[in-house]
Structure formats: structure tokens, C-alpha cells
Amino acid sequence: MVNISLEQALETTEMFAKEHLDVRTITMGISLLDTMTSDVDKLCKKISDKIFSYANELVKVGNDISDEYGIPIINKRIAVTPMSIITSSSCKKDEDYIKVAKTLDDIAKKLKVDFIGGWSAIVNGGMTDNDVRFIKCIPKVLSRTNLLCSSVVVGSTKTGLDMDAVKLCGNVIKDTAYRTRDKESIGCAKFVVFANAPDDNPFMAGAFHGVSEGEVTINVGVSGPGVVRKALTNTKGQDFTTLCETIKKIAFKITRIGQLVGLEASKRLNVPFGIIDLSLAPTPAKGDSISDIIELMGIEITGAPGTTCALAILNDQVKKGGIMAARNVGGLSGAFIPVSEDAGMINAVSKKALTIEKLEAMTCVCSVGLDMIAIPGDTSESSISGIIADEMMIGIINQKTTAVRIIPAYGKKVGDKVNFGGLLGMAPIMKINNFDCKDFINRGGHIPAPIHSFKN
Amino acid sequence: MKKVIIVVYGKDKSGIIYNITKILYENAMNVLDIKQTIVGGYFNMMTVADCSKTKALSKVKSELDKYSKKSNLSINMHLEEAFDTMHNV
């Protein structure tokens, strides 16, 4: 007999129907290492053949599982080996890169996946000549593709921070904003700069299939801020032990759903199951917000004193609850704090309670970093590089993943808004500190890896 | 045995169980268990059914969706594992 009570059945269906519990993404990671060749056209053909051979059924399987289990699966995505490596012997000029990028974009369109990630370069130890060419071409690539996502890993705790790459990324972001100015600079929403990037992240824009990964894997990203929020509505006035236990229990339940979907997708696609990314990823939908959870804990509005502590509790308890529910945990795992994708965050910014400096502090304890933040279009390249350098160092020193996905929205100033639509949401333009850091960024070179002892 | 759980809630009215079990019967499902209660005029039900012989769950889902809209009830169908993995270790 089925060992489920009526109350449990109602609880589960309400999570899906009213509290936006979903599997945010099933991401198939595919190694393209064996497609490398010195001829661009041959490379495109080999890439296309390989991705189609593995991912042909990805969307259908995702939709079937969603229908049969009654579990919403929002995105089906593909991540490939960092393309700076794959294109290194065949692409010598911008047109070559664009040809390969368009091939990936077309594959994504034909397969009807939501995004394809991996237009990436890993340069935390330094850039090769190919890497420099590849990174410089990113703005052109992002302005001429729709579903392709890009990332650059500029630092890690083991290698330190490549400041030449940081400087270059400031330029890439500004140029991308300009080249996609007719669409609210949306290209920048598909580009992220990382420190300590995981090889198995299923979330965009930073997903790529790291060179340490196997031939092909299925990775799953779960979501569910709305479910945590609902669980916390009954804990008002209760102590922190109760608060932590409540989050932990609900995170366990959310993760079990991700585990079930991942295993089933892996079985049906005949592809090994990789990891569950235990993430709370908000959406612009009402109630599906990390900010709302922070406020339910007793903070008047996100950004007020206590916010960083509240976020740290959430992030840690989600991991503690999720770890036991999943066979293999990886990716970014934790609470995301994007601004444009979270109605509560947008509200906090609009009311001037949440500043970019407070967001930076919050990134010390969240799962990633400065995410989907729109800033004035006239922000200088060096200021953007400065913001990146600050955020990367937080990750490098504290041995965590950090990232910057920032949009200097062309022609916009503080008080304006950008509207990307869909999961990317809407963002008010945030004020940033405009004092200069040009001489610091222009030094160039490499900042050595930090010491791993004397943690004060 | 492959099982689905159908969860129904909404304002009580006559014929809910009849209409739902009719859809299940017409799609080769056998009802194994029904748990049902009415609180404050609101109907709550969980039906467990064997769907081993059912050809297309998507067809059942669309028929249930149709009745859901017509009757203004919330009706959700999930394979049993969705509940089992969440609530039982």
C-alpha cells in the first residue's frame, strides 16, 4: 500500500501548484574534446554530430518526466567543454569564432533547449594568445547569438587572480552592452566572470562541462524559494534552532525531487547522472523570492542590518538539508541572490534599502556572487574591472565560488529600469561608487594565490 | 505495479469522485485506495490507482485538466515516486 497520508499528499501538490517548486534545469554536459581539429568547418560538423547524438531526446524526455510525475521542469539545457580549448587550433580570426558560436546556437534552436553554455575560457593561471583572441571576440559572439552563454574564469584560490583577464573582462562587458543596446544590453545577462568555478554547474550563464568531467552527464538544478518561504511563515517569533531545522527539513524534500528527476532522466537518456545542484534559485514570480525569505526571518527589508546573517543561515541550512537527500552534490549549491530575477530584491533596491556594497557583503555567504545587477551605462571599463576584482578576491581568499554578472545598460542612468522579460526579469539601475580605480586596474599582471593558513 | 496519486481539492459538490474515477476507469486504471475528507465545505481527496495498463498518462492528465477547469477544482496527478521520495527515506 502507499505509505502517504492525505496531508502529505496535499502538502506536495501545493508545493508544485502554489509555491513554485520546480526543477529549474536538467542540464546535459557533453565533452567536445574529441571534436578538436584544425579546420573550422570540420569542427562545426563534428560538434553538431556529437551534440545531436547525445541530446536529441533531451527536451522530449524532460517534458515526459514533467507530465508523468507532475513536476514542473522549467529548462532543458546543454553545457559543453570550454570552447576556448576546443577552438584553439582552428579559430584564428573573429569570423571563425562566430561560425562556431552560430553552430552551437543553431544546435540549441533545433534541439529546442533553453540555453547552451560553454562559450568559456579558463584563464585563472594566465591567458594564452588564443584565450585573448577568444575573450576579445565574446561581445561579437553574444550580439550575434541568442541561446549561447559565455563565461570567463579569471581566478582561483589555488592560482590567484589574473588581472590582465579582469581588465579584459571590463572591456568585454562594456562592449557587449553596446553591441546589444537595442535589447536593453541583454548580452551582458549571458556573460559571467568567475573565481573558483565548478566544472559541473548546471545553471546559466556559467554552465560549462569542465575538462575534469566525463564524456557526458546529466546534472540537475533544483529550485524552490517559495516552498521555503511557506514553511517559514509558521516560525514567526521562534528561536534560531527552530528556524534552521525548518529550512533543513524543507531543503531535504526539495532536493529529493531533484534527485528523482535526475535519476529518471539519466535512465531514459542512458547517460550517467552527475550531480544535484542544491540551489534556491528565485524567479520574478510573486513569492518565489530569496528576499522574501530573508524578510520573513524578521528583517524589515532586505539590505537592513542582519541581512547577511539571515542569508548565511539560509545558505548553510539548504546545504545541510540537501546533502543527505542527494547522492552526489555539486555545482553552485546554495542560495542565489540575483537582483533582476527576484521581485523582493527589486523592491529592496527600489526602496534604496539594498545597495551594491551590501550585495557585495552578501556574496561572502551566498552561493555565487553579484548577479544580474544593472548599473549606469556610462560606468567606465576600469570601474567594472574593479567591481570584478573585488568580487573575485572575496572568493579567492574565502575559498568559495564567486561571480559577477553585471549589466552596464547602454544609455540608462540611475532611476531607469531595464526589462529583459522571462526568467531574467527586470532591474532598476543601481548607483555605483564612481571614484576612479584606473591606475590600479592598468597595472596588469597576476596577483599570486593567497596563503592558506593564518586565517584571521 | 506502476501507481499514480491523484490529489483533488476545492469547494465540495456532488459527483467529484464519480467524475474522476470515470476518467480513471476509461483509461484502464484500477483504484487501489481513496482517502477523503471535507473541512469547512472544502473537499480534499487523494486517490491511488494502478496505471500499469494505461497507455498514455498524458491523455489522462489532459482529461483531468479539462474536468478541473469545468468544476473549478484543483486536480493534480503524479507518479507515486514523487510523493514517496519526498516523504519517506
Short mmCIF file of N, CA and C in Angstrom, two decimals, chain A residues 83-157:
data_model
loop_
_atom_site.label_atom_id
_atom_site.label_comp_id
_atom_site.label_asym_id
_atom_site.label_seq_id
_atom_site.Cartn_x
_atom_site.Cartn_y
_atom_site.Cartn_z
N MET A 83 34.92 26.38 -24.74
CA MET A 83 35.16 26.44 -26.18
C MET A 83 36.48 27.13 -26.53
N SER A 84 37.10 27.82 -25.58
CA SER A 84 38.41 28.40 -25.90
C SER A 84 39.41 27.27 -26.18
N ILE A 85 39.21 26.13 -25.53
CA ILE A 85 40.09 24.98 -25.76
C ILE A 85 39.74 24.34 -27.11
N ILE A 86 38.44 24.11 -27.30
CA ILE A 86 38.00 23.38 -28.50
C ILE A 86 38.33 24.14 -29.78
N THR A 87 38.29 25.49 -29.70
CA THR A 87 38.52 26.28 -30.91
C THR A 87 40.00 26.66 -31.08
N SER A 88 40.85 26.21 -30.15
CA SER A 88 42.21 26.76 -30.10
C SER A 88 43.04 26.50 -31.35
N SER A 89 42.85 25.36 -32.02
CA SER A 89 43.70 25.13 -33.19
C SER A 89 43.01 25.48 -34.51
N SER A 90 41.70 25.77 -34.47
CA SER A 90 41.02 26.04 -35.73
C SER A 90 40.63 27.50 -35.92
N CYS A 91 40.43 28.24 -34.85
CA CYS A 91 39.92 29.60 -34.99
C CYS A 91 41.05 30.62 -34.82
N LYS A 92 41.30 31.37 -35.86
CA LYS A 92 42.37 32.37 -35.80
C LYS A 92 41.84 33.80 -35.94
N LYS A 93 40.62 33.93 -36.42
CA LYS A 93 40.04 35.28 -36.57
C LYS A 93 38.59 35.29 -36.09
N ASP A 94 38.04 36.50 -35.92
CA ASP A 94 36.69 36.63 -35.35
C ASP A 94 35.64 35.82 -36.13
N GLU A 95 35.76 35.83 -37.47
CA GLU A 95 34.75 35.12 -38.29
C GLU A 95 34.72 33.63 -37.95
N ASP A 96 35.90 33.08 -37.64
CA ASP A 96 35.96 31.65 -37.28
C ASP A 96 35.17 31.39 -35.98
N TYR A 97 35.44 32.24 -34.99
CA TYR A 97 34.72 32.06 -33.71
C TYR A 97 33.21 32.20 -33.91
N ILE A 98 32.84 33.19 -34.71
CA ILE A 98 31.40 33.43 -34.91
C ILE A 98 30.74 32.24 -35.61
N LYS A 99 31.47 31.66 -36.54
CA LYS A 99 30.94 30.48 -37.24
C LYS A 99 30.66 29.34 -36.25
N VAL A 100 31.61 29.09 -35.36
CA VAL A 100 31.44 28.01 -34.38
C VAL A 100 30.31 28.37 -33.40
N ALA A 101 30.30 29.63 -32.96
CA ALA A 101 29.28 30.07 -32.00
C ALA A 101 27.89 29.93 -32.59
N LYS A 102 27.75 30.32 -33.86
CA LYS A 102 26.45 30.22 -34.52
C LYS A 102 26.03 28.76 -34.70
N THR A 103 27.02 27.90 -34.91
CA THR A 103 26.71 26.47 -34.99
C THR A 103 26.10 25.99 -33.68
N LEU A 104 26.71 26.37 -32.56
CA LEU A 104 26.17 25.97 -31.25
C LEU A 104 24.78 26.55 -31.03
N ASP A 105 24.61 27.81 -31.41
CA ASP A 105 23.32 28.48 -31.24
C ASP A 105 22.24 27.78 -32.07
N ASP A 106 22.59 27.41 -33.30
CA ASP A 106 21.63 26.71 -34.18
C ASP A 106 21.27 25.33 -33.62
N ILE A 107 22.28 24.64 -33.07
CA ILE A 107 22.03 23.32 -32.47
C ILE A 107 21.00 23.48 -31.34
N ALA A 108 21.22 24.49 -30.50
CA ALA A 108 20.31 24.72 -29.36
C ALA A 108 18.89 24.99 -29.86
N LYS A 109 18.81 25.80 -30.93
CA LYS A 109 17.49 26.13 -31.50
C LYS A 109 16.81 24.86 -32.02
N LYS A 110 17.57 24.07 -32.78
CA LYS A 110 16.99 22.86 -33.38
C LYS A 110 16.56 21.86 -32.30
N LEU A 111 17.34 21.76 -31.25
CA LEU A 111 17.01 20.80 -30.18
C LEU A 111 15.94 21.36 -29.24
N LYS A 112 15.61 22.63 -29.42
CA LYS A 112 14.61 23.34 -28.60
C LYS A 112 15.02 23.42 -27.13
N VAL A 113 16.34 23.40 -26.86
CA VAL A 113 16.77 23.61 -25.47
C VAL A 113 16.70 25.11 -25.17
N ASP A 114 16.69 25.45 -23.88
CA ASP A 114 16.53 26.85 -23.50
C ASP A 114 17.83 27.63 -23.61
N PHE A 115 18.95 26.99 -23.25
CA PHE A 115 20.26 27.64 -23.36
C PHE A 115 21.33 26.60 -23.65
N ILE A 116 22.43 27.06 -24.23
CA ILE A 116 23.62 26.21 -24.34
C ILE A 116 24.80 27.00 -23.76
N GLY A 117 25.49 26.40 -22.83
CA GLY A 117 26.58 27.10 -22.13
C GLY A 117 27.92 26.48 -22.45
N GLY A 118 28.96 27.26 -22.30
CA GLY A 118 30.31 26.73 -22.52
C GLY A 118 31.14 27.57 -23.45
N TRP A 119 30.62 28.76 -23.87
CA TRP A 119 31.48 29.66 -24.64
C TRP A 119 32.41 30.32 -23.61
N SER A 120 33.32 29.48 -23.12
CA SER A 120 34.04 29.83 -21.90
C SER A 120 35.56 29.71 -22.06
N ALA A 121 36.25 30.49 -21.24
CA ALA A 121 37.71 30.40 -21.19
C ALA A 121 38.13 30.30 -19.72
N ILE A 122 39.03 29.37 -19.44
CA ILE A 122 39.52 29.20 -18.07
C ILE A 122 40.93 29.77 -18.03
N VAL A 123 41.08 30.96 -17.47
CA VAL A 123 42.37 31.65 -17.57
C VAL A 123 42.88 32.10 -16.20
N ASN A 124 42.48 31.36 -15.16
CA ASN A 124 42.87 31.81 -13.81
C ASN A 124 44.38 31.77 -13.59
N GLY A 125 45.09 30.96 -14.38
CA GLY A 125 46.56 30.92 -14.25
C GLY A 125 47.25 31.85 -15.23
N GLY A 126 46.52 32.35 -16.22
CA GLY A 126 47.09 33.21 -17.25
C GLY A 126 46.43 32.91 -18.59
N MET A 127 46.59 33.84 -19.54
CA MET A 127 45.91 33.68 -20.84
C MET A 127 46.90 33.31 -21.93
N THR A 128 46.52 32.36 -22.77
CA THR A 128 47.30 32.07 -23.97
C THR A 128 46.90 33.10 -25.04
N ASP A 129 47.63 33.14 -26.13
CA ASP A 129 47.27 34.07 -27.22
C ASP A 129 45.87 33.75 -27.73
N ASN A 130 45.57 32.45 -27.80
CA ASN A 130 44.23 32.03 -28.23
C ASN A 130 43.16 32.52 -27.28
N ASP A 131 43.45 32.40 -25.97
CA ASP A 131 42.48 32.86 -24.97
C ASP A 131 42.16 34.34 -25.16
N VAL A 132 43.20 35.14 -25.40
CA VAL A 132 43.00 36.58 -25.55
C VAL A 132 42.09 36.85 -26.75
N ARG A 133 42.39 36.19 -27.88
CA ARG A 133 41.56 36.36 -29.08
C ARG A 133 40.11 35.94 -28.81
N PHE A 134 39.99 34.79 -28.14
CA PHE A 134 38.67 34.23 -27.84
C PHE A 134 37.86 35.20 -26.97
N ILE A 135 38.49 35.70 -25.91
CA ILE A 135 37.77 36.58 -24.97
C ILE A 135 37.40 37.91 -25.66
N LYS A 136 38.33 38.44 -26.46
CA LYS A 136 38.05 39.72 -27.15
C LYS A 136 36.86 39.59 -28.10
N CYS A 137 36.62 38.38 -28.59
CA CYS A 137 35.53 38.18 -29.57
C CYS A 137 34.17 37.92 -28.90
N ILE A 138 34.17 37.75 -27.56
CA ILE A 138 32.91 37.41 -26.86
C ILE A 138 31.78 38.41 -27.15
N PRO A 139 32.04 39.74 -27.12
CA PRO A 139 30.93 40.67 -27.40
C PRO A 139 30.28 40.43 -28.76
N LYS A 140 31.10 40.18 -29.78
CA LYS A 140 30.55 39.93 -31.12
C LYS A 140 29.71 38.65 -31.09
N VAL A 141 30.23 37.63 -30.41
CA VAL A 141 29.52 36.34 -30.34
C VAL A 141 28.17 36.52 -29.64
N LEU A 142 28.17 37.21 -28.51
CA LEU A 142 26.93 37.36 -27.74
C LEU A 142 25.91 38.24 -28.48
N SER A 143 26.40 39.14 -29.31
CA SER A 143 25.45 40.01 -30.03
C SER A 143 24.89 39.31 -31.27
N ARG A 144 25.51 38.19 -31.67
CA ARG A 144 25.03 37.51 -32.88
C ARG A 144 24.45 36.13 -32.61
N THR A 145 24.27 35.80 -31.33
CA THR A 145 23.63 34.54 -30.97
C THR A 145 22.53 34.84 -29.95
N ASN A 146 21.65 33.89 -29.74
CA ASN A 146 20.55 34.12 -28.79
C ASN A 146 20.61 33.22 -27.56
N LEU A 147 20.99 31.96 -27.75
CA LEU A 147 20.87 30.98 -26.67
C LEU A 147 22.23 30.59 -26.09
N LEU A 148 23.29 31.14 -26.65
CA LEU A 148 24.63 30.76 -26.21
C LEU A 148 25.05 31.61 -25.01
N CYS A 149 25.56 30.93 -23.96
CA CYS A 149 26.02 31.63 -22.76
C CYS A 149 27.53 31.51 -22.63
N SER A 150 28.11 32.54 -22.03
CA SER A 150 29.57 32.64 -22.01
C SER A 150 30.08 32.93 -20.60
N SER A 151 31.28 32.45 -20.32
CA SER A 151 31.88 32.75 -19.03
C SER A 151 33.40 32.76 -19.14
N VAL A 152 34.02 33.50 -18.24
CA VAL A 152 35.49 33.50 -18.16
C VAL A 152 35.86 33.30 -16.70
N VAL A 153 36.73 32.33 -16.45
CA VAL A 153 37.20 32.07 -15.08
C VAL A 153 38.53 32.78 -14.93
N VAL A 154 38.56 33.84 -14.10
CA VAL A 154 39.75 34.69 -14.03
C VAL A 154 40.60 34.44 -12.79
N GLY A 155 40.06 33.66 -11.83
CA GLY A 155 40.84 33.46 -10.61
C GLY A 155 40.45 32.21 -9.88
N SER A 156 41.35 31.75 -9.02
CA SER A 156 41.02 30.62 -8.14
C SER A 156 41.90 30.70 -6.90
N THR A 157 41.47 30.02 -5.86
CA THR A 157 42.22 30.04 -4.60
C THR A 157 43.61 29.43 -4.81
#
